[in-house]
Short mmCIF file of N, CA and C in Angstrom, two decimals:
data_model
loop_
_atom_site.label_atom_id
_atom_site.label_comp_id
_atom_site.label_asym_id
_atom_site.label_seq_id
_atom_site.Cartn_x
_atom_site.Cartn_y
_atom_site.Cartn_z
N UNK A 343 -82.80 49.67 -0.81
CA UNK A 343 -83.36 49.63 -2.15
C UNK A 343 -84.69 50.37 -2.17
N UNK A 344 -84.98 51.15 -3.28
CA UNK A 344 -86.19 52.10 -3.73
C UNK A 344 -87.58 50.74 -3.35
N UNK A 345 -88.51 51.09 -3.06
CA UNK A 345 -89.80 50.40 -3.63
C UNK A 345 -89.94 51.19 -4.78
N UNK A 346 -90.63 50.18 -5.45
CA UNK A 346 -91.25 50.46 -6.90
C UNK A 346 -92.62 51.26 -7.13
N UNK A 347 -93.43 50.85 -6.04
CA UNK A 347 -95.22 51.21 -6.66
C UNK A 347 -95.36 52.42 -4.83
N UNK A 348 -96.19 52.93 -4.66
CA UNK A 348 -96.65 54.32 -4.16
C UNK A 348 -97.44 52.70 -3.29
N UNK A 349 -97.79 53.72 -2.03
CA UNK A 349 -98.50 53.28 -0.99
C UNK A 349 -99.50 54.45 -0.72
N UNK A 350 -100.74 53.51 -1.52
CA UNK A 350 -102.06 54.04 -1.99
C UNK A 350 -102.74 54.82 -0.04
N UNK A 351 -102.40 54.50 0.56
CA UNK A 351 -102.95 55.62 1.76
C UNK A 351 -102.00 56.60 1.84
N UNK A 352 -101.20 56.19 1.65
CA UNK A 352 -99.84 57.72 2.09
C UNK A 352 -99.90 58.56 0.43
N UNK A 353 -100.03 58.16 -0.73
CA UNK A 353 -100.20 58.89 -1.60
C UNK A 353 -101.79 60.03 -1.35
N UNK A 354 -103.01 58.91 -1.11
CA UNK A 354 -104.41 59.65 -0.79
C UNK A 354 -103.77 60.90 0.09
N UNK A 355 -103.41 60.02 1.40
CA UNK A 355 -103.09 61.19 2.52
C UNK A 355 -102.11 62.83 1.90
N UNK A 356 -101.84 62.54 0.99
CA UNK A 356 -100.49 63.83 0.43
C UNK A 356 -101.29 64.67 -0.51
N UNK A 357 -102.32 63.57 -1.40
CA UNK A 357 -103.37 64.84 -2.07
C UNK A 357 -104.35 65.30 -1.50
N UNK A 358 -104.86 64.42 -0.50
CA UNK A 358 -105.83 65.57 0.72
C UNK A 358 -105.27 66.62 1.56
N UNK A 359 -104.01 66.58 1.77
CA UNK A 359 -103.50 67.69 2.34
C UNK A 359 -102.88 68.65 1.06
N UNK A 360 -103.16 68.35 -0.34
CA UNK A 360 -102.95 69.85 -0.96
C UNK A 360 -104.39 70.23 -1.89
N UNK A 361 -105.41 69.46 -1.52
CA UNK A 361 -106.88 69.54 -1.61
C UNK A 361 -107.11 70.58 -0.33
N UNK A 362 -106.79 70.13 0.42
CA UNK A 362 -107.39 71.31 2.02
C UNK A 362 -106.96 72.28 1.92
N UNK A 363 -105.37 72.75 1.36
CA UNK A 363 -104.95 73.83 1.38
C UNK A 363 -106.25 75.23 1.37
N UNK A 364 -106.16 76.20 1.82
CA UNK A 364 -107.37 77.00 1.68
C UNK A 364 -106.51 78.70 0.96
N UNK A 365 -105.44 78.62 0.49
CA UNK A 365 -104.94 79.75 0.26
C UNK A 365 -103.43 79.00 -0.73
N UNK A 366 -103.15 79.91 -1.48
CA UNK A 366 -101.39 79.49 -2.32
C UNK A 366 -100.60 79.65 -1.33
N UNK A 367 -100.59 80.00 -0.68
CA UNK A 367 -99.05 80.27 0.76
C UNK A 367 -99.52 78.86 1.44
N UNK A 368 -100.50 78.16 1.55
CA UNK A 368 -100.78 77.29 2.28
C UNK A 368 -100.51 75.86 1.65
N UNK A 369 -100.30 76.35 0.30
CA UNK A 369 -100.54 74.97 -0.39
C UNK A 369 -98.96 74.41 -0.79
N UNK A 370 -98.04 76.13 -1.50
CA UNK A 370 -96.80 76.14 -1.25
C UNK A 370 -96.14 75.37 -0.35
N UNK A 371 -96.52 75.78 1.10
CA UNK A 371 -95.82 74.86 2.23
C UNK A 371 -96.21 73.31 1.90
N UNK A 372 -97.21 72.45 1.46
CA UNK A 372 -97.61 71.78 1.52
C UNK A 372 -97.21 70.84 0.61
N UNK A 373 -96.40 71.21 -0.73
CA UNK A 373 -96.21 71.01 -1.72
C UNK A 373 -94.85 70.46 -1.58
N UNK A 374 -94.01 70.58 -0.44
CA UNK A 374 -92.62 70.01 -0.32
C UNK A 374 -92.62 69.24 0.88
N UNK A 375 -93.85 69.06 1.25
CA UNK A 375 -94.07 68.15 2.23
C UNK A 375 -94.43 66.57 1.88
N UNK A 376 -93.22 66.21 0.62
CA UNK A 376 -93.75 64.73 0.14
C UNK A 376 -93.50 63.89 0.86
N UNK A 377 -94.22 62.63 1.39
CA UNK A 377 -93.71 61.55 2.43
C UNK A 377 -92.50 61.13 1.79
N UNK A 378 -92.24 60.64 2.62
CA UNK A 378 -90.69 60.08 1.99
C UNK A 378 -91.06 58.26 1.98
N UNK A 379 -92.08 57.93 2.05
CA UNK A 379 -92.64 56.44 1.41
C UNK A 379 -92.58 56.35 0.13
N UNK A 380 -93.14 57.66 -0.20
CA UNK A 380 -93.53 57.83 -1.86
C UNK A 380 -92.44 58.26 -2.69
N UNK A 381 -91.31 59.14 -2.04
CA UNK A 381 -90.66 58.83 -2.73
C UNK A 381 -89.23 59.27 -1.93
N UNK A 382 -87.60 58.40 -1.85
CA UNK A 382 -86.68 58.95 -0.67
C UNK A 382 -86.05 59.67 -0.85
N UNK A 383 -86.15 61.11 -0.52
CA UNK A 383 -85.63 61.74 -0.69
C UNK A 383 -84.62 62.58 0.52
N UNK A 384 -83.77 63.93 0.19
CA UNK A 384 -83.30 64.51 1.37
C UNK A 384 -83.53 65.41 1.22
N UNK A 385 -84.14 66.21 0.42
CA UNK A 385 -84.35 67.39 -0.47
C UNK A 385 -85.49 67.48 -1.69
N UNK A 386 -86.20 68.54 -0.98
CA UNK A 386 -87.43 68.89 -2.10
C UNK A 386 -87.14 70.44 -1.98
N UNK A 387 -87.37 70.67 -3.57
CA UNK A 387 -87.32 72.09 -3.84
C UNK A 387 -88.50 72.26 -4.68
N UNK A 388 -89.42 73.75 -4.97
CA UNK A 388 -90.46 73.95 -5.73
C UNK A 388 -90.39 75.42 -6.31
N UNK A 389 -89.64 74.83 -7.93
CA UNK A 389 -89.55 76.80 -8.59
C UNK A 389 -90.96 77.07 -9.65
N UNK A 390 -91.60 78.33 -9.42
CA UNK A 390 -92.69 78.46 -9.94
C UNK A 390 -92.48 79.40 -11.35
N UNK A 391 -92.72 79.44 -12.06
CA UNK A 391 -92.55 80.53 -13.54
C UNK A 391 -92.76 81.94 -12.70
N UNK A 392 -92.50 82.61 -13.05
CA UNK A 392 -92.34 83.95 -12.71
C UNK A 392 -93.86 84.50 -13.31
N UNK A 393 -94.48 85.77 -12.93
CA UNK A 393 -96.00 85.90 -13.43
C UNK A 393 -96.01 86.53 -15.26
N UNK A 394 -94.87 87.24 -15.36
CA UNK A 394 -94.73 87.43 -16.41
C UNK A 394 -94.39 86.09 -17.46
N UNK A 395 -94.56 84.85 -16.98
CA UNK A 395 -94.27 83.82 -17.58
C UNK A 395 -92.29 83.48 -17.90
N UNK A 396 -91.87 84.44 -17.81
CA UNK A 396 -89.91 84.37 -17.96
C UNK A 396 -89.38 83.82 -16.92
N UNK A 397 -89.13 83.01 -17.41
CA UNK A 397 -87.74 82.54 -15.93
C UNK A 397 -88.54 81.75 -14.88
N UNK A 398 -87.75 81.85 -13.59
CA UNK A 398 -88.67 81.38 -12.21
C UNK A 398 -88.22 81.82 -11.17
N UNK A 399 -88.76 81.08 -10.18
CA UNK A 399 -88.12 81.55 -8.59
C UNK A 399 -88.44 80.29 -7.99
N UNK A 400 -87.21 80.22 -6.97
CA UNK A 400 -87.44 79.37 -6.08
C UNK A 400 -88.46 79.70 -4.90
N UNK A 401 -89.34 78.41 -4.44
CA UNK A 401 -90.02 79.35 -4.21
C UNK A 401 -90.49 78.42 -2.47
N UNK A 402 -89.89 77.50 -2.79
CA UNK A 402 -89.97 76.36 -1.53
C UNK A 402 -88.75 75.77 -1.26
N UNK A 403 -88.80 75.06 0.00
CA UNK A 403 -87.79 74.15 0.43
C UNK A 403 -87.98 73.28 1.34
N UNK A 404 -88.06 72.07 0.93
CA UNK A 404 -87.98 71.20 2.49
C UNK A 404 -86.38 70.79 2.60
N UNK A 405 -85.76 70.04 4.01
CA UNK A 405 -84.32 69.34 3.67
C UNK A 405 -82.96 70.27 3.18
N UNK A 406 -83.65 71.47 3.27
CA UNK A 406 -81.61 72.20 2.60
C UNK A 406 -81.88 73.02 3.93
N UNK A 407 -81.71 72.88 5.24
CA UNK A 407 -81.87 73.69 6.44
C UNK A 407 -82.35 74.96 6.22
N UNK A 408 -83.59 75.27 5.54
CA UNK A 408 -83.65 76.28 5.00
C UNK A 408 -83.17 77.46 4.91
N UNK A 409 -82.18 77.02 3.73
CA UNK A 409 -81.13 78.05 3.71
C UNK A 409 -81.85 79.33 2.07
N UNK A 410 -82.64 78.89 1.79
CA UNK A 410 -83.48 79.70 0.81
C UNK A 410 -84.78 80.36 1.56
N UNK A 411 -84.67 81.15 2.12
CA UNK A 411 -85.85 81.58 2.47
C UNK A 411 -86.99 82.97 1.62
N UNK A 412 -86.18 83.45 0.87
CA UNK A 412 -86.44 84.38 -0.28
C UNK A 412 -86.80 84.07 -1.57
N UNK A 413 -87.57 84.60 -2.21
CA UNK A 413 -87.79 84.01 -3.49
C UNK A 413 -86.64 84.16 -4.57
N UNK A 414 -85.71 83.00 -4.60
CA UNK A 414 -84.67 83.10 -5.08
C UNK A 414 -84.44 83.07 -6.96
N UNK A 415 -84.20 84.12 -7.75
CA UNK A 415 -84.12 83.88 -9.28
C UNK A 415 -83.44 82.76 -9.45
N UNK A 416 -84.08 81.76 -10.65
CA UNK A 416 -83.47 80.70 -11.03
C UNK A 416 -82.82 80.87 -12.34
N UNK A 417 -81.33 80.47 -12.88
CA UNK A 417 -81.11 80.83 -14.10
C UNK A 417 -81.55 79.80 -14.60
N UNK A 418 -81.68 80.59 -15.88
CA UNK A 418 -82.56 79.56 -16.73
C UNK A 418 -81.20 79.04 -17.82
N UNK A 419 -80.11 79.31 -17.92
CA UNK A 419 -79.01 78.67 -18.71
C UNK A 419 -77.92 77.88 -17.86
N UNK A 420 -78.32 78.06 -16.68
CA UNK A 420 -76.68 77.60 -16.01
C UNK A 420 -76.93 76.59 -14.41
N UNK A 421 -78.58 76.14 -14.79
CA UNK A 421 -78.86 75.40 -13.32
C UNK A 421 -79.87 73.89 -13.92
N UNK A 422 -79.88 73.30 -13.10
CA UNK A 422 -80.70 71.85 -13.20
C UNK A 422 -82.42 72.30 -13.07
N UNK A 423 -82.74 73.06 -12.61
CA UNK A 423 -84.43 73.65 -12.43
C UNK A 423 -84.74 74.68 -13.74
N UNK A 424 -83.67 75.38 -14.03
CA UNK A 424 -83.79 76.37 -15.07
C UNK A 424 -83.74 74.78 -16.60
N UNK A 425 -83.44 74.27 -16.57
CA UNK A 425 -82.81 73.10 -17.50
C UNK A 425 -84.43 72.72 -17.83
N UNK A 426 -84.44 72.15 -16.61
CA UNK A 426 -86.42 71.29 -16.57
C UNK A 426 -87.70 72.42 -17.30
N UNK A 427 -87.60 73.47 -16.29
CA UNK A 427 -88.29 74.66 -16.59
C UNK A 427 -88.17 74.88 -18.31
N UNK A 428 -86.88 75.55 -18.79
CA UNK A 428 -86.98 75.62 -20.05
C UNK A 428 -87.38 74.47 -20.73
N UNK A 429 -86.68 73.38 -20.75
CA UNK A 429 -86.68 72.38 -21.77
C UNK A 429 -88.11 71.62 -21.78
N UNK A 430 -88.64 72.13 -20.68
CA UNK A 430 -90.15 71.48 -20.20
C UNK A 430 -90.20 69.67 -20.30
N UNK A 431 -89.20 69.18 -19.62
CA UNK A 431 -89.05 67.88 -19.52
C UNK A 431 -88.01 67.56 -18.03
N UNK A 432 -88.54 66.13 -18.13
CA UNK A 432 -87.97 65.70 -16.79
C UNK A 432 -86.49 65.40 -17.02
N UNK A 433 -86.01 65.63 -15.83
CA UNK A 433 -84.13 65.20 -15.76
C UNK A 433 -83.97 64.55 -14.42
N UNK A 434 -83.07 63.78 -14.37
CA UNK A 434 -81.93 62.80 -13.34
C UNK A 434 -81.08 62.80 -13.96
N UNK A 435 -80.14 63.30 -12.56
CA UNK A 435 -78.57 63.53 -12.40
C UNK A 435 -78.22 62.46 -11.69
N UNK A 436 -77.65 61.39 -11.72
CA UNK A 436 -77.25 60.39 -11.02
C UNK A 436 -76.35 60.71 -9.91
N UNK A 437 -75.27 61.69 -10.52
CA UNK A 437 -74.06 61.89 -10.01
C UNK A 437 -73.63 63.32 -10.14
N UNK A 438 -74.21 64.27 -9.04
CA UNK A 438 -73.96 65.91 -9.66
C UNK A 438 -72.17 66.20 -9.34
N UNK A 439 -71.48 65.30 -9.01
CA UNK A 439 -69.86 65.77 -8.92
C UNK A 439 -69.22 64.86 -9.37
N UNK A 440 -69.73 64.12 -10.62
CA UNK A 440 -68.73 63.44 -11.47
C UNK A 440 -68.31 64.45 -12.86
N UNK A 441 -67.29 63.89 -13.16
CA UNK A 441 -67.05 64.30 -14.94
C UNK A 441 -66.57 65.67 -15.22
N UNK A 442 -66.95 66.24 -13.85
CA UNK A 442 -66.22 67.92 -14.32
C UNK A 442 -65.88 68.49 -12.85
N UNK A 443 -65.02 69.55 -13.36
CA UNK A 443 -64.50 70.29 -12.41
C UNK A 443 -65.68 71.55 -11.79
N UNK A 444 -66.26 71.59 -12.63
CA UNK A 444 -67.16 72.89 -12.63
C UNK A 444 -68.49 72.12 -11.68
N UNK A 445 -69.14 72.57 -10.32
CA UNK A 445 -70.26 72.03 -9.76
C UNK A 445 -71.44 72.64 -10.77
N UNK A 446 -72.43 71.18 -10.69
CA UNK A 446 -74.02 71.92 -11.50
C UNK A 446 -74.65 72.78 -10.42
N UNK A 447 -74.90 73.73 -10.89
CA UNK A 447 -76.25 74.29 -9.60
C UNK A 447 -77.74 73.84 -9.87
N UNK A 448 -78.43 73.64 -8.67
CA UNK A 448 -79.79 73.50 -8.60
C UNK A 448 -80.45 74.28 -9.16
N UNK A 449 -80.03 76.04 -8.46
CA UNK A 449 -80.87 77.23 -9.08
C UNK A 449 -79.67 78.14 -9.74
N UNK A 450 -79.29 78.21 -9.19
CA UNK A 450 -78.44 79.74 -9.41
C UNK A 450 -76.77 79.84 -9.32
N UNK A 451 -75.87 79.77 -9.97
CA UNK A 451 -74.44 80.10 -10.05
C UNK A 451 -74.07 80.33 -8.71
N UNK A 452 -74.43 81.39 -8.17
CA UNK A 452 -74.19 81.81 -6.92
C UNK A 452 -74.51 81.11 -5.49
N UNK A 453 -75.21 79.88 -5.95
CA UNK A 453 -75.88 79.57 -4.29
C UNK A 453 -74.46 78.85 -3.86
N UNK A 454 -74.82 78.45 -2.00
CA UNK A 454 -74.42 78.17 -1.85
C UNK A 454 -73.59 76.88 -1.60
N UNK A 455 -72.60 76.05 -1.37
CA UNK A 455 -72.86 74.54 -1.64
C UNK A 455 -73.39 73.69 -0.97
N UNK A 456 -74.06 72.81 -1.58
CA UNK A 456 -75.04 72.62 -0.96
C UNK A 456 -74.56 70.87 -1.00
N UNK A 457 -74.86 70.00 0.24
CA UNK A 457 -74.92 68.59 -0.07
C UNK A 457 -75.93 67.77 -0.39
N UNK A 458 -75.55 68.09 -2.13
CA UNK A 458 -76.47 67.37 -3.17
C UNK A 458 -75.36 66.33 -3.83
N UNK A 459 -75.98 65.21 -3.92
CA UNK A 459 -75.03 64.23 -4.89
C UNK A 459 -76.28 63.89 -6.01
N UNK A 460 -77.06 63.62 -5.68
CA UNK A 460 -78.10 63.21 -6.91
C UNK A 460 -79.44 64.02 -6.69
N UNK A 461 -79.81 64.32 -8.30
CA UNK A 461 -81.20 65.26 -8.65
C UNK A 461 -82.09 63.83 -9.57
N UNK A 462 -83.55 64.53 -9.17
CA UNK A 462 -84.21 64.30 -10.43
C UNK A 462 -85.16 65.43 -9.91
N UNK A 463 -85.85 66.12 -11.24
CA UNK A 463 -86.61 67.14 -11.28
C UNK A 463 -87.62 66.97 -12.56
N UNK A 464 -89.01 67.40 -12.26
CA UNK A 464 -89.60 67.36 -13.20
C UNK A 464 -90.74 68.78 -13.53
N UNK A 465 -91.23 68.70 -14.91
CA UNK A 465 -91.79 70.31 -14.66
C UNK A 465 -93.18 69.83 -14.04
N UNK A 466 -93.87 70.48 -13.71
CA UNK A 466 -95.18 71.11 -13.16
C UNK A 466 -95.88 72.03 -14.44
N UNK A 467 -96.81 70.70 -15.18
CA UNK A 467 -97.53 71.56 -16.21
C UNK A 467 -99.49 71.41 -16.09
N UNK A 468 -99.79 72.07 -15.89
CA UNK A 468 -101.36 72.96 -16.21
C UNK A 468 -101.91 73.11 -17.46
N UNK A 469 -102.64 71.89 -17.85
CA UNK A 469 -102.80 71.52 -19.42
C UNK A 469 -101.80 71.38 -20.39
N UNK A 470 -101.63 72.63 -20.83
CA UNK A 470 -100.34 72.89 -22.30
C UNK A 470 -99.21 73.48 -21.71
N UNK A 471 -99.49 74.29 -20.44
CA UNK A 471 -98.33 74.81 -19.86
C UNK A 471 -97.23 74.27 -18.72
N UNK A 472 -96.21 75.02 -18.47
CA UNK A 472 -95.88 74.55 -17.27
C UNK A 472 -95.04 75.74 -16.58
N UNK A 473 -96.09 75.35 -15.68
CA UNK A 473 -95.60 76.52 -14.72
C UNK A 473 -94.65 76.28 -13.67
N UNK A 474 -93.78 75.25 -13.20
CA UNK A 474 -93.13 74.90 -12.38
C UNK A 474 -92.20 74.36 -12.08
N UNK A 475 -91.57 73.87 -11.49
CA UNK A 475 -90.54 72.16 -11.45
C UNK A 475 -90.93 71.82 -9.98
N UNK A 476 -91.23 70.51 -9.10
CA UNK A 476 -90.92 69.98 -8.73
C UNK A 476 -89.66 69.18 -8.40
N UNK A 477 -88.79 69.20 -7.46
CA UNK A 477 -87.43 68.16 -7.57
C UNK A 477 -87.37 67.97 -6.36
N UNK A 478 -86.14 66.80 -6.18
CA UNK A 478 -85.70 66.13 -5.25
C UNK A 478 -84.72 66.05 -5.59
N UNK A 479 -83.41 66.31 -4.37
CA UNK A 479 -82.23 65.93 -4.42
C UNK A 479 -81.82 65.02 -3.11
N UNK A 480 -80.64 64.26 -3.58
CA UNK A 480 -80.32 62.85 -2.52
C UNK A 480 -78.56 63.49 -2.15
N UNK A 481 -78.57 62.55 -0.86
CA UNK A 481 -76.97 62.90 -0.75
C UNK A 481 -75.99 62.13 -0.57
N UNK A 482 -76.65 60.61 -1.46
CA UNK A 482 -75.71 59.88 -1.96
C UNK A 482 -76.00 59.54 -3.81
N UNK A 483 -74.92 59.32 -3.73
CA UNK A 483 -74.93 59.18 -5.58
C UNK A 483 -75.53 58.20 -5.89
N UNK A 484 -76.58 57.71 -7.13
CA UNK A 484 -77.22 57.17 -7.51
C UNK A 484 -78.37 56.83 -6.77
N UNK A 485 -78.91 57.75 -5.89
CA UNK A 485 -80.08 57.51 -5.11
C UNK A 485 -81.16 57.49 -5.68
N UNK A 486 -81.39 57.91 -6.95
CA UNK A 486 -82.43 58.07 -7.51
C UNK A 486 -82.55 57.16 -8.76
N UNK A 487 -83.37 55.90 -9.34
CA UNK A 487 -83.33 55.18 -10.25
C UNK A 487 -84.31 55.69 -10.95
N UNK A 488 -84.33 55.05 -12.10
CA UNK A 488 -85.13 55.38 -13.56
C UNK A 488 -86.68 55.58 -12.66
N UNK A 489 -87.42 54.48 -12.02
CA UNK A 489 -88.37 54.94 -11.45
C UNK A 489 -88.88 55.83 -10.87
N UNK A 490 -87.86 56.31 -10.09
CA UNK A 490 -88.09 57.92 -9.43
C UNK A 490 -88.13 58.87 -10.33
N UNK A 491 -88.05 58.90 -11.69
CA UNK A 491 -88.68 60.01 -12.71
C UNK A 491 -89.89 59.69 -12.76
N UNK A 492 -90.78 58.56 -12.89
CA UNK A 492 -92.26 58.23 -13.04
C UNK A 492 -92.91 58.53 -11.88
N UNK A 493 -92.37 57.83 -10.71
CA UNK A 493 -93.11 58.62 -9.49
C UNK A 493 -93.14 60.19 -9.23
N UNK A 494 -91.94 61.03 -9.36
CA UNK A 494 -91.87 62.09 -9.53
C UNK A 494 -92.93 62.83 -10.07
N UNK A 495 -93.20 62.51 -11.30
CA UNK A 495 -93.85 63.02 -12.59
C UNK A 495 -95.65 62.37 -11.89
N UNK A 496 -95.61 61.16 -11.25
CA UNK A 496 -97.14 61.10 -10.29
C UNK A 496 -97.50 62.25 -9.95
N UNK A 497 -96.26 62.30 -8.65
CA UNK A 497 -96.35 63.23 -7.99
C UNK A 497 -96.88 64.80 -8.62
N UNK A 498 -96.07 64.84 -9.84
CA UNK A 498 -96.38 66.52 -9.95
C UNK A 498 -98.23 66.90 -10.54
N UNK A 499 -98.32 65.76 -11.66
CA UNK A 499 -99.08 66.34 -11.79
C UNK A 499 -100.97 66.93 -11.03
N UNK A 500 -100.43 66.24 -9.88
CA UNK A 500 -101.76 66.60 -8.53
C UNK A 500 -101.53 68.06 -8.02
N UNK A 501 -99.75 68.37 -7.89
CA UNK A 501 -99.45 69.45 -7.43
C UNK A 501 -100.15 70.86 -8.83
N UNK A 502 -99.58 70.33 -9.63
CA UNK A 502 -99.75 71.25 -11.36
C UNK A 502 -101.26 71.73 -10.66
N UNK A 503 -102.33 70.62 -10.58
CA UNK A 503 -103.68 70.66 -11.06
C UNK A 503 -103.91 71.68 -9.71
N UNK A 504 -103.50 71.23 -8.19
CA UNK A 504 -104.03 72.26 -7.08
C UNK A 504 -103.49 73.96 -7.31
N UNK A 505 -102.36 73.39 -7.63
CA UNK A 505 -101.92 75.16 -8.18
C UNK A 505 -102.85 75.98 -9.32
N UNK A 506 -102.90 75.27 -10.19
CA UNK A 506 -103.79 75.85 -10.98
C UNK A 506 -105.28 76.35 -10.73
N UNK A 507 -105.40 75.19 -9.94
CA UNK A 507 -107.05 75.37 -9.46
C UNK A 507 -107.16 76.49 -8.78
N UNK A 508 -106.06 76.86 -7.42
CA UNK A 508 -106.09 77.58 -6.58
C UNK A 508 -105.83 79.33 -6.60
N UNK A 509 -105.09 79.15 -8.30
CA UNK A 509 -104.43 80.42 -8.84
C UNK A 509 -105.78 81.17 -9.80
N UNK A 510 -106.72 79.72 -10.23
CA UNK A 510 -107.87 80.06 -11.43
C UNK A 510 -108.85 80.83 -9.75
N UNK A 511 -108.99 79.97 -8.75
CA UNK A 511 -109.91 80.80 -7.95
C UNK A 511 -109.68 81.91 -7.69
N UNK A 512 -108.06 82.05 -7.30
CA UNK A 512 -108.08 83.60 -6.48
C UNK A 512 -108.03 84.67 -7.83
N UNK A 513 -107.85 84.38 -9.18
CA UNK A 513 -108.15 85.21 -9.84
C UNK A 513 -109.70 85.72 -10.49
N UNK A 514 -110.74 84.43 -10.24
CA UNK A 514 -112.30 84.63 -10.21
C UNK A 514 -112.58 85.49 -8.85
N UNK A 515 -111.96 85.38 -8.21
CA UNK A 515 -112.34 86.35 -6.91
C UNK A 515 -112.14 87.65 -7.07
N UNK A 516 -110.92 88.04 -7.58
CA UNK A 516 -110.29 89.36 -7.85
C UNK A 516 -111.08 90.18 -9.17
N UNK A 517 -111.81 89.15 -9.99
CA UNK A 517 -112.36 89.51 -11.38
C UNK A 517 -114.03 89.85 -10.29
N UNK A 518 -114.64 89.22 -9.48
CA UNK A 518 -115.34 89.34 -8.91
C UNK A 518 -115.66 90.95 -7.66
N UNK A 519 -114.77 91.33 -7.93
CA UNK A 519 -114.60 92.48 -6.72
C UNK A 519 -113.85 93.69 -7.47
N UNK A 520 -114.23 93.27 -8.44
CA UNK A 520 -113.90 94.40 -9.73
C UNK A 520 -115.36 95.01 -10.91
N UNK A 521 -115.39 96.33 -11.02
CA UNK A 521 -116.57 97.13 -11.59
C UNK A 521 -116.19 96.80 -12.54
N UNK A 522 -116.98 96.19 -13.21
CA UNK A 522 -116.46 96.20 -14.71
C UNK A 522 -116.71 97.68 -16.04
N UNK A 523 -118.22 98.19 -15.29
CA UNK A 523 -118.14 99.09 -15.89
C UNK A 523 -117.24 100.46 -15.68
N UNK A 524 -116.93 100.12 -14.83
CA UNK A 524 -115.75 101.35 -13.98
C UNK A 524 -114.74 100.95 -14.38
N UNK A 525 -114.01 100.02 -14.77
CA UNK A 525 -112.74 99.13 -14.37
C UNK A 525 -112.08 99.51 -13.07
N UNK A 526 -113.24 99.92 -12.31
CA UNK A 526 -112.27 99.59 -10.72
C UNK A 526 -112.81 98.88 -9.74
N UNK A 527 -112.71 98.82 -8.81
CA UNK A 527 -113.06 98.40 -7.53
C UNK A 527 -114.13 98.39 -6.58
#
């Protein structure tokens, strides 16, 4: 059975390690590194909006033997991350191989199959926006209860705020090492 409430040192311990991060490649890795106290999972995935703001990419993986190692396009009409992403709201799948013949995909039509029985995913938003999804998938059915959308949704929004923070610095840096009266370098 799930616990209900977060274990206030192992939660501290998960936002100091994406507080330390010192770079986005660092924090990325860090970001699918959720204890599994906080929440049980077998599978964490992390798709980021694309820079042009359209669509996303997969862009992490803990738990799928990392079989994504590329920044993989997510559709945004025909997958469970593209679903969250667009609709900018949280989802749980109790049961991803009941009711139809047709499998849901995580990201993409094309991946490969993967042993997922249950999702919940939520977006990753930065004030008004959202730039992300966070998810977890299980590989038994109904692994995930109504609660694991609220913890989830804990979870993201520490991740939302370090990404943002970390994306607002390295772009004050880049605005910083730029002539303005030149517009170059």
């Amino acid at each position: 059975r799930e616990r209900r409430s977060f274990d206030a040192a192992t939660f501290g311990g998960y936002l100091h390690s994406l507080r330390s991060c010192e770079n986005e490649d660092q924090l990325l890795n860090a970001i699918c590194l959720v204890p599994r106290e906080l929440l049980p999972f077998d599978g964490c995935f992390l798709v980021l909006k694309s820079a042009g703001g359209e669509g996303g990419y997969l862009v992490r993986t803990s738990g799928f033997e990392e079989l994504f190692l590329g920044n993989l396009l997510v559709s945004d009409r025909a997958s469970v991350a593209g679903y969250v992403l667009g609709k900018e709201e949280s989802l749980r799948i109790p049961d991803m191989k009941s009711g139809s013949a047709k499998k849901r995909a995580l990201f993409h039509e094309s991946e490969p199959l993967l042993n997922v029985r249950s999702v919940t995913a939520v977006p990753l938003k930065a004030g008004r926006q959202t730039i992300g999804v966070l998810g977890f998938t299980g590989r038994r059915r109904g692994q995930f209860d109504a609660s694991t959308i609220k913890r989830a949704e804990i979870l993201a929004a520490p991740v939302a705020d370090a990404l943002d923070k970390i994306r607002s610095y390295k772009k004050l840096k880049e605005r910083e090492g730029r002539d303005f009266l030149t517009d170059g370098h």
